[in-house]
């Protein structure tokens, strides 16, 4: 019953439809915020600084790491990515839910510092379907698709470290599950024990 | 993703509104079943055998206990109550969700034999409000109300053993939480790991 927002760690393999699934949730919950990561890579066409990423230099990134300014960080393809701590802490303190769409390695870092966060992993209906979705983009040669599929299998090894697994077989059904999981996470006993304690304690002194 | 139903253990102090909260849920989910307990007490006016309870003799009750035919059992006010195992197992196997509205002692017995069950505890907004609700029935003398309130405080000690705590402050809001909690429990990672395992394994042999 804390006024503090909930931190939602949201992961799943490339191509599983994480972004598409999240859009209706964010539209329906204007108080929730998708965290904007920092990255050292260059913006792609259409990407806007402060919306898709904060685009920063490697030097600034390294300074953020040294100062403990990132909740998690990782490198892929010679570029660095991370979640700015101040922005997340501030929004949680304002009572906003914050969603971190991050890779499994970053999620494991969050788990150590935010054990109360809710960890949600999006699964494909099958690996065949994931391969179809990755190929369906039509922009990548087959060996890139197979490499991504292999990466997806490695990520699936981490699914057991998450609290909830949602199969994205149907956008509406999976969206309802995402709604349910986030709402239910606010009823988890661990987060409510202070409330119970205060209630009982209050009575003893009544 | 098992076809098996979910066992929902549903508890909370007398007067908290468990039954009222459950009615809309059961109406909206015709596949879910409220388990009917056995009891050795006599039917009260209006109570129907097989609907409110199965009314049985102490001899039959003792035989059920001896045969392991009860999932949990307990005694209150010189009467015995229990949950028939066969009925619950059969409904779960048919893919139906089964709700056990039982006291905390019985719930702890279920926890040992059904670790995958989802444990939901309904909280009053405050003990003052619970006292009002217990008095509001107008049928009990004040000392009975105070005794029930003391019993409620003892039950609240067990809240931390449950998975989810729902404050019944508003019927619609608490009902939405109950919906969310039961839906989310079907996405818990522990129940989904076989699915992930099969998916990865399936690909290795593709």
Coordinates of C-alpha atoms in Angstrom, one line a residue:
Chain A
X1 CA 0.0 0.0 0.0
X2 CA 3.1 2.2 -0.4
X3 CA 2.6 5.3 -2.5
X4 CA 5.9 4.4 -4.2
X5 CA 5.6 3.2 -7.8
X6 CA 6.5 -0.3 -8.9
X7 CA 9.6 -1.1 -10.9
X8 CA 8.8 -3.5 -13.7
X9 CA 11.6 -5.3 -15.5
X10 CA 10.5 -6.3 -18.9
X11 CA 12.5 -8.7 -21.1
X12 CA 12.3 -11.2 -23.8
X13 CA 14.1 -12.3 -27.0
X14 CA 14.4 -10.0 -30.0
X15 CA 11.4 -10.4 -32.3
X16 CA 9.0 -11.6 -29.5
X17 CA 6.9 -8.4 -29.8
X18 CA 7.8 -6.7 -26.5
X19 CA 7.3 -3.1 -27.8
X20 CA 4.0 -3.9 -29.6
X21 CA 2.7 -5.6 -26.5
X22 CA 3.7 -2.7 -24.3
X23 CA 2.1 0.1 -26.3
X24 CA -1.6 -0.5 -25.3
X25 CA -0.4 -0.9 -21.7
X26 CA 1.3 2.5 -21.7
X27 CA -1.7 4.1 -23.5
X28 CA -4.0 2.7 -20.8
X29 CA -1.8 3.7 -17.9
X30 CA -0.6 7.3 -18.4
X31 CA 1.0 7.3 -14.9
X32 CA 3.5 4.5 -16.0
X33 CA 6.8 5.4 -17.6
X34 CA 9.0 3.5 -20.0
X35 CA 12.6 4.2 -18.8
X36 CA 14.8 5.7 -21.5
X37 CA 18.2 4.1 -21.7
X38 CA 21.5 5.8 -22.4
X39 CA 23.6 4.4 -25.2
X40 CA 27.0 5.2 -26.9
X41 CA 25.8 4.1 -30.3
X42 CA 24.7 6.6 -33.0
X43 CA 21.0 7.3 -33.5
X44 CA 19.4 5.4 -36.3
X45 CA 17.1 7.2 -38.8
X46 CA 14.0 8.4 -36.9
X47 CA 15.4 7.9 -33.4
X48 CA 15.0 10.9 -31.2
X49 CA 17.3 11.8 -28.3
X50 CA 15.5 11.5 -25.0
X51 CA 12.6 9.4 -26.6
X52 CA 14.2 6.3 -27.9
X53 CA 17.6 6.7 -26.1
X54 CA 19.8 9.3 -24.6
X55 CA 22.7 9.3 -27.0
X56 CA 25.9 10.0 -25.1
X57 CA 29.6 9.7 -25.6
X58 CA 31.6 6.8 -24.3
X59 CA 33.4 9.2 -21.9
X60 CA 30.2 10.4 -20.4
X61 CA 29.0 6.7 -20.1
X62 CA 32.1 5.7 -18.3
X63 CA 31.7 8.6 -15.9
X64 CA 28.1 7.5 -15.2
X65 CA 29.3 4.0 -14.4
X66 CA 32.1 5.3 -12.2
X67 CA 29.7 7.5 -10.2
X68 CA 27.1 4.7 -9.8
X69 CA 24.7 6.6 -12.0
X70 CA 23.5 3.5 -13.8
X71 CA 21.2 0.9 -12.4
X72 CA 22.5 -1.6 -14.9
X73 CA 24.6 -1.5 -17.9
X74 CA 25.9 -3.9 -20.6
X75 CA 27.7 -3.9 -23.9
X76 CA 26.5 -5.3 -27.2
X77 CA 28.3 -5.0 -30.6
X78 CA 31.0 -2.6 -29.2
X79 CA 28.3 -0.2 -27.9
X80 CA 27.3 0.4 -24.3
X81 CA 23.8 0.7 -22.9
X82 CA 22.5 1.5 -19.4
X83 CA 19.6 2.7 -17.3
X84 CA 20.1 6.1 -15.6
X85 CA 19.4 5.7 -11.9
X86 CA 18.3 9.2 -11.0
X87 CA 15.4 9.3 -13.5
X88 CA 14.1 5.9 -12.3
X89 CA 14.4 6.7 -8.6
X90 CA 12.6 10.0 -9.1
X91 CA 9.7 8.6 -10.9
X92 CA 9.2 5.7 -8.4
X93 CA 9.3 8.3 -5.6
X94 CA 6.6 10.2 -7.4
X95 CA 4.4 7.1 -7.3
X96 CA 4.9 6.3 -11.0
X97 CA 5.4 2.8 -12.2
X98 CA 8.6 2.5 -14.2
X99 CA 9.1 -0.1 -16.9
X100 CA 12.6 -1.1 -17.9
X101 CA 12.8 -2.9 -21.2
X102 CA 16.2 -4.5 -20.9
X103 CA 18.2 -7.6 -21.7
X104 CA 18.6 -10.5 -19.3
X105 CA 22.1 -9.5 -18.1
X106 CA 20.9 -6.1 -17.1
X107 CA 17.8 -7.6 -15.5
X108 CA 20.0 -9.8 -13.3
X109 CA 21.8 -6.6 -12.1
X110 CA 18.5 -5.0 -11.2
X111 CA 17.4 -8.1 -9.3
X112 CA 20.3 -7.6 -6.9
X113 CA 19.5 -3.9 -6.1
X114 CA 15.7 -4.0 -6.5
X115 CA 14.5 -7.3 -5.1
X116 CA 10.9 -5.9 -4.9
X117 CA 10.8 -5.2 -8.6
X118 CA 8.5 -7.4 -10.7
X119 CA 10.3 -9.4 -13.4
X120 CA 8.3 -10.1 -16.5
X121 CA 9.6 -12.2 -19.4
X122 CA 7.8 -12.4 -22.8
X123 CA 8.0 -15.8 -24.5
X124 CA 7.3 -16.6 -28.2
X125 CA 4.6 -19.3 -28.8
X126 CA 7.4 -21.4 -30.2
X127 CA 10.9 -21.0 -31.6
X128 CA 9.5 -21.7 -35.1
X129 CA 7.2 -18.8 -34.7
X130 CA 10.0 -16.6 -33.4
X131 CA 12.1 -17.6 -36.4
X132 CA 9.2 -16.6 -38.7
X133 CA 8.9 -13.2 -36.9
X134 CA 12.6 -12.6 -37.2
X135 CA 12.6 -13.5 -40.9
X136 CA 9.4 -11.7 -41.5
X137 CA 11.2 -8.4 -41.1
X138 CA 12.8 -9.3 -44.3
X139 CA 15.7 -7.1 -43.6
X140 CA 18.3 -9.6 -42.4
X141 CA 20.1 -12.5 -44.2
X142 CA 19.3 -16.0 -42.9
X143 CA 22.5 -16.4 -40.9
X144 CA 21.6 -13.3 -39.0
X145 CA 18.2 -14.7 -38.2
X146 CA 19.8 -17.9 -37.0
X147 CA 22.2 -16.0 -34.9
X148 CA 19.4 -14.1 -33.3
X149 CA 17.5 -17.3 -32.7
X150 CA 20.5 -18.8 -31.0
X151 CA 20.7 -15.7 -28.8
X152 CA 17.0 -16.1 -28.0
X153 CA 17.7 -19.6 -26.8
X154 CA 20.4 -18.4 -24.5
X155 CA 18.1 -15.7 -23.2
X156 CA 15.4 -18.3 -22.5
X157 CA 17.8 -19.9 -20.0
X158 CA 17.1 -16.8 -17.8
X159 CA 13.3 -17.0 -17.9
X160 CA 13.3 -19.0 -14.7
X161 CA 14.9 -16.0 -12.9
X162 CA 11.8 -13.9 -13.7
X163 CA 8.5 -13.8 -11.7
X164 CA 6.1 -14.1 -14.6
X165 CA 6.3 -15.5 -18.1
X166 CA 3.8 -14.4 -20.7
X167 CA 3.4 -16.1 -24.0
X168 CA 2.8 -13.6 -26.8
X169 CA 0.6 -15.8 -28.9
X170 CA -2.2 -13.2 -29.3
X171 CA -1.8 -9.5 -28.7
X172 CA -5.1 -9.1 -26.8
X173 CA -4.6 -12.2 -24.6
X174 CA -1.0 -11.4 -23.8
X175 CA -1.9 -7.8 -23.1
X176 CA -4.5 -8.9 -20.6
X177 CA -1.9 -11.1 -18.9
X178 CA 0.5 -8.1 -18.7
X179 CA -2.2 -6.0 -17.1
X180 CA -3.0 -8.8 -14.6
X181 CA 0.6 -9.4 -13.7
X182 CA 1.4 -5.8 -13.0
X183 CA -1.8 -5.3 -11.0
X184 CA -1.2 -8.5 -9.1
X185 CA 2.4 -7.5 -8.3
X186 CA 1.0 -4.7 -6.2
X187 CA -0.8 -7.2 -4.0
X188 CA 2.2 -9.4 -3.4
X189 CA 2.4 -10.2 0.3
X190 CA 6.0 -9.0 0.7
X191 CA 4.9 -5.5 -0.3
X192 CA 1.9 -5.5 2.0
X193 CA 3.3 -6.7 5.3
X194 CA 4.0 -3.1 6.6
X195 CA 0.3 -2.4 6.0
X196 CA -0.8 -5.5 8.0
X197 CA 1.8 -4.6 10.8
X198 CA 0.5 -1.1 11.1
X199 CA -3.1 -2.3 11.2
X200 CA -2.5 -4.7 14.0
X201 CA -0.2 -2.4 15.9
X202 CA -2.7 0.5 15.6
X203 CA -5.4 -1.7 17.2
X204 CA -3.2 -2.6 20.2
X205 CA -2.9 1.0 21.0
X206 CA -6.6 1.9 20.3
Chain B
X1 CA 0.5 -23.8 -19.9
X2 CA -0.8 -27.0 -18.3
X3 CA -4.4 -27.9 -19.0
X4 CA -4.7 -28.5 -15.3
X5 CA -6.8 -26.0 -13.3
X6 CA -5.4 -23.8 -10.6
X7 CA -6.0 -24.4 -6.9
X8 CA -6.9 -21.1 -5.2
X9 CA -6.7 -20.9 -1.4
X10 CA -8.8 -18.0 -0.2
X11 CA -8.8 -16.9 3.4
X12 CA -9.4 -13.8 5.6
X13 CA -11.0 -13.0 8.9
X14 CA -14.7 -13.4 9.6
X15 CA -16.6 -10.2 8.5
X16 CA -14.0 -9.2 5.9
X17 CA -16.5 -9.9 3.0
X18 CA -14.9 -12.9 1.4
X19 CA -18.2 -14.4 0.1
X20 CA -19.4 -11.1 -1.3
X21 CA -16.2 -10.5 -3.1
X22 CA -16.1 -13.9 -4.5
X23 CA -19.7 -13.9 -6.0
X24 CA -18.9 -11.6 -9.0
X25 CA -15.7 -13.6 -9.7
X26 CA -17.6 -17.0 -9.8
X27 CA -20.4 -15.4 -11.9
X28 CA -17.8 -14.2 -14.5
X29 CA -15.8 -17.5 -14.5
X30 CA -18.3 -20.3 -14.8
X31 CA -15.4 -22.8 -15.2
X32 CA -14.2 -22.0 -11.7
X33 CA -15.6 -24.0 -8.8
X34 CA -16.0 -23.2 -5.1
X35 CA -15.1 -26.3 -3.2
X36 CA -17.8 -27.6 -0.9
X37 CA -16.5 -28.6 2.6
X38 CA -17.7 -31.5 4.7
X39 CA -18.8 -30.7 8.3
X40 CA -20.2 -32.6 11.2
X41 CA -22.3 -29.7 12.4
X42 CA -26.1 -29.5 11.8
X43 CA -27.4 -27.5 8.9
X44 CA -28.6 -24.0 9.7
X45 CA -31.9 -22.8 8.3
X46 CA -31.6 -22.3 4.6
X47 CA -28.4 -24.4 4.3
X48 CA -28.5 -27.1 1.6
X49 CA -26.5 -30.3 1.6
X50 CA -24.0 -30.3 -1.2
X51 CA -24.3 -26.6 -1.8
X52 CA -23.3 -24.9 1.5
X53 CA -21.7 -28.0 3.0
X54 CA -21.8 -31.7 2.8
X55 CA -23.3 -32.5 6.2
X56 CA -21.9 -35.8 7.5
X57 CA -21.6 -37.8 10.7
X58 CA -18.5 -37.7 12.9
X59 CA -18.0 -41.4 12.2
X60 CA -17.9 -40.7 8.4
X61 CA -15.6 -37.7 9.0
X62 CA -13.1 -39.7 11.0
X63 CA -13.1 -42.4 8.3
X64 CA -12.4 -39.8 5.7
X65 CA -9.5 -38.5 7.8
X66 CA -8.1 -42.0 8.3
X67 CA -8.3 -42.8 4.6
X68 CA -6.5 -39.6 3.6
X69 CA -9.7 -38.4 1.9
X70 CA -9.4 -34.8 3.2
X71 CA -7.0 -32.3 1.8
X72 CA -7.2 -30.3 5.1
X73 CA -9.3 -30.5 8.2
X74 CA -9.8 -28.6 11.4
X75 CA -12.2 -28.3 14.3
X76 CA -14.0 -25.3 15.6
X77 CA -16.6 -25.1 18.4
X78 CA -16.6 -28.9 18.8
X79 CA -17.4 -29.4 15.1
X80 CA -15.2 -30.8 12.4
X81 CA -14.7 -29.3 8.9
X82 CA -12.7 -30.5 6.0
X83 CA -12.1 -30.4 2.2
X84 CA -12.8 -33.6 0.3
X85 CA -9.8 -34.5 -1.8
X86 CA -11.4 -36.5 -4.6
X87 CA -13.8 -33.7 -5.7
X88 CA -10.9 -31.1 -5.8
X89 CA -8.5 -33.4 -7.6
X90 CA -11.1 -34.4 -10.2
X91 CA -12.0 -30.7 -11.0
X92 CA -8.4 -29.7 -11.3
X93 CA -7.8 -32.6 -13.6
X94 CA -10.7 -31.4 -15.8
X95 CA -9.0 -28.0 -16.1
X96 CA -11.3 -26.2 -13.7
X97 CA -10.0 -23.7 -11.2
X98 CA -11.0 -24.7 -7.6
X99 CA -11.4 -22.1 -4.9
X100 CA -11.0 -23.3 -1.3
X101 CA -12.5 -20.7 1.1
X102 CA -10.8 -22.0 4.3
X103 CA -9.3 -20.9 7.6
X104 CA -5.6 -20.2 8.0
X105 CA -4.9 -23.5 9.7
X106 CA -6.4 -25.5 6.9
X107 CA -4.5 -23.2 4.4
X108 CA -1.2 -24.1 6.0
X109 CA -2.0 -27.8 5.5
X110 CA -2.8 -27.2 1.8
X111 CA 0.5 -25.3 1.4
X112 CA 2.5 -28.5 2.3
X113 CA 0.6 -30.7 -0.2
X114 CA 0.0 -28.1 -3.0
X115 CA 2.9 -25.8 -3.2
X116 CA 1.7 -24.6 -6.6
X117 CA -1.6 -23.4 -5.3
X118 CA -2.1 -19.6 -5.2
X119 CA -2.7 -18.3 -1.7
X120 CA -4.9 -15.2 -1.4
X121 CA -5.8 -13.4 1.9
X122 CA -8.4 -10.8 2.1
X123 CA -7.7 -7.9 4.5
X124 CA -10.1 -5.3 6.0
X125 CA -9.3 -1.6 5.4
X126 CA -8.7 -1.4 9.1
X127 CA -9.6 -3.2 12.3
X128 CA -12.0 -0.5 13.2
X129 CA -13.8 -1.1 9.9
X130 CA -13.8 -4.8 10.6
X131 CA -15.3 -4.2 14.0
X132 CA -18.0 -2.1 12.4
X133 CA -18.8 -4.8 9.9
X134 CA -18.9 -7.5 12.6
X135 CA -21.2 -5.3 14.7
X136 CA -23.2 -4.3 11.7
X137 CA -24.7 -7.7 11.5
X138 CA -26.5 -6.7 14.7
X139 CA -26.9 -10.3 15.6
X140 CA -24.1 -10.7 18.1
X141 CA -23.5 -9.3 21.6
X142 CA -20.4 -7.0 21.9
X143 CA -18.3 -9.6 23.6
X144 CA -18.8 -11.9 20.7
X145 CA -17.7 -9.2 18.3
X146 CA -14.6 -8.5 20.4
X147 CA -13.8 -12.2 20.5
X148 CA -14.1 -12.4 16.7
X149 CA -11.9 -9.3 16.4
X150 CA -9.3 -11.0 18.6
X151 CA -9.5 -14.1 16.3
X152 CA -9.1 -11.8 13.3
X153 CA -5.9 -10.4 14.7
X154 CA -4.5 -14.0 15.3
X155 CA -5.4 -14.8 11.6
X156 CA -3.6 -11.7 10.4
X157 CA -0.4 -13.2 11.7
X158 CA -0.7 -15.8 8.9
X159 CA -1.1 -13.2 6.1
X160 CA 2.6 -13.3 5.5
X161 CA 2.3 -17.0 4.5
X162 CA 0.0 -16.1 1.6
X163 CA 1.1 -15.0 -1.9
X164 CA -1.2 -12.1 -2.3
X165 CA -3.0 -9.8 0.1
X166 CA -6.1 -7.9 -1.1
X167 CA -7.6 -5.0 0.9
X168 CA -11.4 -5.2 0.6
X169 CA -11.9 -1.4 0.8
X170 CA -14.2 -1.2 -2.2
X171 CA -16.0 -4.1 -3.8
X172 CA -15.2 -3.2 -7.4
X173 CA -11.5 -2.4 -6.7
X174 CA -10.9 -5.5 -4.6
X175 CA -12.8 -7.6 -7.2
X176 CA -10.5 -6.3 -9.9
X177 CA -7.5 -7.2 -7.8
X178 CA -8.9 -10.7 -7.2
X179 CA -9.3 -11.1 -11.0
X180 CA -5.7 -9.9 -11.6
X181 CA -4.2 -12.1 -8.9
X182 CA -5.8 -15.3 -10.2
X183 CA -4.9 -14.5 -13.8
X184 CA -1.4 -13.6 -12.9
X185 CA -0.9 -16.8 -10.9
X186 CA -1.2 -18.7 -14.2
X187 CA 1.8 -16.8 -15.5
X188 CA 4.0 -17.5 -12.5
X189 CA 7.4 -18.7 -13.8
X190 CA 7.4 -21.9 -11.7
X191 CA 4.3 -23.1 -13.5
X192 CA 5.7 -22.2 -17.0
X193 CA 9.2 -23.8 -16.9
X194 CA 8.1 -27.0 -18.5
X195 CA 6.7 -25.0 -21.4
X196 CA 10.1 -23.2 -21.8
X197 CA 11.9 -26.5 -21.5
X198 CA 9.8 -28.1 -24.2
X199 CA 10.2 -25.1 -26.5
X200 CA 14.0 -25.1 -26.3
X201 CA 14.3 -28.9 -26.4
X202 CA 11.9 -29.1 -29.4
X203 CA 14.2 -26.7 -31.3
X204 CA 17.4 -28.7 -30.6
X205 CA 15.7 -31.6 -32.4
X206 CA 14.2 -29.6 -35.2

